Amino acid sequence: MKDIRHDDSPFYGIWRSQLYKGLAEMALLALLRQGARYGLDMLKALREDAGMDVSEGSIYPILHRLAKAGFVAADWRHDAGATHPRKYYALTDTGRATLASMEREWADLAANLHALIGSSTS
Amino acid sequence: MNDSDLPPEIRKYLMELRWSLTTLPNSDCESIVEELRAHMYEAIAQGQSASALVAGFGSPALYAREYVEAYTLSAGIARAATIPLMSVLLSRLTRSFTNAFFGLSIFLLGCGGVALALLAVAKVFTPDRIGLWLGTGVFVVGSISQESAGGAREVLGYGFIPAALLAAALCLLLARALVLGWARRSVQNSEIRK
């Protein structure tokens, strides 16, 4: 019988992609809590610090939506030493409040899921 | 920043992206392209390959689609323009059950409205054949043959014309309200997540 590796299956791939997509907004808002950042910098942080497998093309449409929703504000800055301007995103007050709600929701969900997974595997 | 400093693959990508974004206001289009150019410029300077970068963004048309659809929805809602909103709904029909439900309902209401309007016009030319037919076990709006009419009789006469036009207008207004309702719902949802 063939050994089915779930991490290779199309279903697992779609589920994982949807999971990351759903969490990307919260992760991006969380990255901006300490101050304004630009796209490439945030992409690196998501990949390297959060271990999220997000594509280059996914981050800007999300930032655009967050900006339209009023959660972030953007402005172009020319950093010292940089050869070109960068578009920085900063958290707005509305974004900060929404982030707090998202984090509470996530903490509750994660705790409940941990309990569920723990009880079903023990 | 000068585009000539970028690899040809990326210059081509940015050009095609600009083409795909032409329906957006120029300032929005430029802002999106400019941000991507800045990203690609910096990523190339940090050693990333042009082909990997382009692959990461997907095709320019696909990348532009979300921006274009979002703009079409917002502009369509602001102008209450149902045709562009319908085009977005059609492109999203298979993405969710809700979209399919809205699409089917709008299609049926639209067809019903058009059919009723055509029947109102047809009543003028063939008054004996078109109308609201009622009888034992018979309820027909439209054309009926003498053979299948049985004991049914047409009850509205020429009153069928304003009644059918009113019903057609109601169907089309309801279809329009559903299109706008779907668009508003989609915009609210996409502001949080897609």
XYZ file of N, CA, C and O in Angstrom, chain A residues 18 21-23 25 38-40 43-44 47 55-66 68-69 71 76 83-87 89 98 102, chain B residues 1 28 30-32 34-39 41-43 45-46 48 52-53 55-58 63 66-67 70-71 74 189-194:
280
model
N -4.627 28.509 2.505
C -5.763 29.261 3.046
C -5.493 29.705 4.487
O -5.857 30.813 4.883
N -3.121 32.580 4.389
C -3.814 33.755 3.854
C -4.655 34.411 4.936
O -4.684 35.625 5.083
N -5.341 33.559 5.701
C -6.212 34.066 6.756
C -5.445 34.747 7.871
O -5.951 35.672 8.502
N -4.209 34.279 8.109
C -3.428 34.836 9.216
C -2.557 36.007 8.788
O -2.031 36.747 9.620
N -3.127 38.913 7.404
C -3.541 40.269 7.803
C -3.119 40.554 9.242
O -2.552 41.603 9.534
N 8.355 48.826 5.523
C 8.035 48.756 4.090
C 7.871 47.308 3.651
O 8.230 46.376 4.385
N 7.322 47.116 2.460
C 6.888 45.797 1.996
C 7.921 44.696 2.059
O 7.675 43.637 2.655
N 9.085 44.934 1.464
C 10.100 43.881 1.407
C 10.569 43.511 2.811
O 10.799 42.332 3.115
N 7.919 41.367 4.322
C 7.927 40.031 3.705
C 9.010 39.164 4.332
O 8.788 37.996 4.676
N 10.193 39.774 4.509
C 11.304 39.034 5.123
C 10.959 38.632 6.551
O 11.260 37.519 6.984
N 8.576 35.747 6.614
C 9.227 34.478 6.233
C 10.229 34.012 7.287
O 10.236 32.848 7.677
N 4.092 34.291 -0.562
C 4.737 34.626 -1.835
C 4.941 36.132 -1.947
O 4.305 36.915 -1.241
N 5.848 36.509 -2.853
C 6.132 37.946 -3.061
C 4.848 38.700 -3.409
O 4.626 39.811 -2.956
N 4.025 38.041 -4.242
C 2.872 38.733 -4.788
C 1.694 38.865 -3.847
O 0.736 39.568 -4.150
N 1.753 38.199 -2.691
C 0.570 38.199 -1.825
C 0.532 39.385 -0.870
O -0.531 39.799 -0.419
N 1.685 39.960 -0.573
C 1.754 40.942 0.512
C 1.155 42.305 0.143
O 0.413 42.907 0.928
N 1.406 42.779 -1.075
C 0.941 44.132 -1.420
C -0.577 44.233 -1.575
O -1.164 45.219 -1.118
N -1.240 43.255 -2.219
C -2.708 43.337 -2.242
C -3.315 43.342 -0.835
O -4.299 44.032 -0.586
N -2.696 42.599 0.093
C -3.217 42.594 1.469
C -3.016 43.972 2.107
O -3.921 44.530 2.724
N -1.829 44.536 1.906
C -1.563 45.872 2.467
C -2.515 46.904 1.861
O -2.977 47.819 2.540
N -2.797 46.742 0.580
C -3.728 47.645 -0.112
C -5.117 47.555 0.533
O -5.762 48.573 0.787
N -5.568 46.320 0.802
C -6.880 46.136 1.431
C -6.904 46.721 2.848
O -7.866 47.356 3.254
N -5.796 46.486 3.579
C -5.726 47.013 4.946
C -5.742 48.541 4.928
O -6.344 49.174 5.801
N -7.188 50.382 2.552
C -8.542 50.799 2.176
C -9.497 50.694 3.358
O -10.434 51.477 3.483
N -9.256 49.701 4.194
C -10.101 49.519 5.375
C -9.739 50.509 6.481
O -10.431 50.574 7.491
N -6.924 50.478 8.287
C -6.145 49.875 9.364
C -4.674 50.300 9.317
O -3.969 50.254 10.314
N 5.468 57.507 1.238
C 6.770 57.233 0.621
C 7.858 57.971 1.403
O 7.694 59.144 1.728
N 18.900 53.788 -2.234
C 19.039 54.372 -3.572
C 17.689 54.755 -4.167
O 17.630 55.294 -5.258
N 16.622 54.438 -3.464
C 15.288 54.689 -4.013
C 14.302 54.854 -2.856
O 14.558 54.379 -1.744
N 13.186 55.511 -3.094
C 12.194 55.665 -2.019
C 11.496 54.348 -1.697
O 11.422 53.461 -2.551
N 11.013 54.253 -0.486
C 10.274 53.058 -0.054
C 8.909 53.491 0.460
O 8.789 54.544 1.096
N 7.925 52.638 0.213
C 6.583 52.944 0.711
C 6.423 52.315 2.092
O 6.430 51.087 2.220
N 4.418 51.570 5.651
C 3.065 51.398 6.186
C 3.121 51.525 7.707
O 4.038 50.982 8.342
N -8.246 46.961 15.947
C -8.627 45.722 15.252
C -7.610 44.620 15.513
O -7.975 43.459 15.699
N -8.230 40.951 16.931
C -7.754 39.759 16.210
C -6.914 38.877 17.116
O -7.041 37.652 17.101
N 15.281 56.617 -9.431
C 15.307 55.216 -9.879
C 15.110 55.155 -11.387
O 14.273 55.858 -11.932
N -3.552 55.683 -8.931
C -3.561 54.362 -8.277
C -2.655 53.392 -9.027
O -1.875 52.648 -8.431
N -0.107 54.074 -11.004
C 1.299 54.440 -10.822
C 1.797 54.040 -9.441
O 2.919 53.578 -9.285
N 0.935 54.220 -8.421
C 1.330 53.900 -7.054
C 1.618 52.400 -6.904
O 2.605 52.005 -6.277
N 0.763 51.580 -7.516
C 0.951 50.119 -7.425
C 2.227 49.694 -8.153
O 3.044 48.932 -7.632
N 4.770 51.580 -8.961
C 5.950 52.180 -8.316
C 6.390 51.360 -7.101
O 7.580 51.136 -6.880
N 5.421 50.893 -6.324
C 5.756 50.099 -5.137
C 6.416 48.782 -5.538
O 7.378 48.342 -4.923
N 5.883 48.174 -6.602
C 6.479 46.917 -7.069
C 7.874 47.143 -7.634
O 8.775 46.329 -7.420
N 8.023 48.271 -8.341
C 9.339 48.580 -8.896
C 10.352 48.737 -7.766
O 11.462 48.203 -7.831
N 9.961 49.446 -6.702
C 10.852 49.643 -5.554
C 11.215 48.300 -4.920
O 12.377 48.037 -4.586
N 10.197 47.440 -4.790
C 10.422 46.111 -4.202
C 11.416 45.315 -5.051
O 12.378 44.744 -4.537
N 13.525 46.371 -7.332
C 14.832 47.026 -7.368
C 15.660 46.596 -6.165
O 16.821 46.206 -6.284
N 15.043 46.653 -4.995
C 15.764 46.325 -3.764
C 16.072 44.825 -3.685
O 17.158 44.431 -3.252
N 15.098 44.001 -4.103
C 15.315 42.543 -4.056
C 16.447 42.133 -4.996
O 17.267 41.274 -4.648
N 18.927 44.077 -5.901
C 20.164 44.583 -5.283
C 20.636 43.652 -4.178
O 21.832 43.561 -3.885
N 19.689 42.930 -3.545
C 20.057 42.003 -2.467
C 20.397 40.605 -2.989
O 20.578 39.682 -2.217
N 18.548 38.644 -5.267
C 17.478 37.740 -5.729
C 17.454 37.731 -7.256
O 17.677 38.769 -7.889
N 13.046 34.436 -10.303
C 12.387 34.031 -9.055
C 11.431 35.127 -8.581
O 10.327 34.851 -8.100
N 11.862 36.373 -8.749
C 11.014 37.506 -8.344
C 9.713 37.525 -9.131
O 8.627 37.623 -8.569
N 8.354 35.134 -10.795
C 7.546 33.949 -10.482
C 6.784 34.156 -9.175
O 5.629 33.737 -9.034
N 7.412 34.824 -8.217
C 6.787 35.055 -6.913
C 5.576 35.962 -6.993
O 4.676 35.877 -6.163
N 5.563 36.842 -7.982
C 4.423 37.755 -8.131
C 3.310 37.176 -8.997
O 2.223 37.728 -9.039
N 3.579 36.072 -9.702
C 2.561 35.508 -10.596
C 2.426 36.355 -11.848
O 3.147 37.343 -12.020
N -2.031 39.267 -11.060
C -1.673 40.159 -9.952
C -2.554 41.405 -9.967
O -2.996 41.887 -8.921
N -6.910 41.522 -8.705
C -7.511 41.861 -7.413
C -7.701 43.368 -7.270
O -8.729 43.844 -6.785
N -6.689 44.131 -7.718
C -6.798 45.593 -7.646
C -7.933 46.086 -8.552
O -8.719 46.943 -8.169
N -11.345 45.134 -7.146
C -11.670 45.963 -5.979
C -12.104 47.349 -6.430
O -13.077 47.914 -5.915
N -11.385 47.899 -7.420
C -11.743 49.236 -7.913
C -13.098 49.198 -8.631
O -13.943 50.082 -8.435
N -15.856 49.095 -6.028
C -16.058 50.375 -5.336
C -16.696 51.396 -6.271
O -17.656 52.077 -5.895
N -16.274 42.214 2.903
C -15.481 41.020 3.179
C -14.030 41.211 2.768
O -13.117 40.829 3.480
N -13.815 41.816 1.583
C -12.441 41.922 1.084
C -11.637 42.942 1.850
O -10.426 42.960 1.800
N -12.318 43.841 2.611
C -11.563 44.781 3.414
C -10.864 44.081 4.577
O -9.859 44.526 5.069
N -11.425 42.978 4.982
C -10.809 42.231 6.082
C -9.922 41.113 5.531
O -8.771 40.995 5.877
N -10.458 40.358 4.631
C -9.670 39.269 4.054
C -10.294 38.822 2.757
O -11.426 39.156 2.444
N -9.513 38.089 2.006
C -10.048 37.560 0.766
C -10.190 36.071 0.878
O -9.293 35.421 1.337
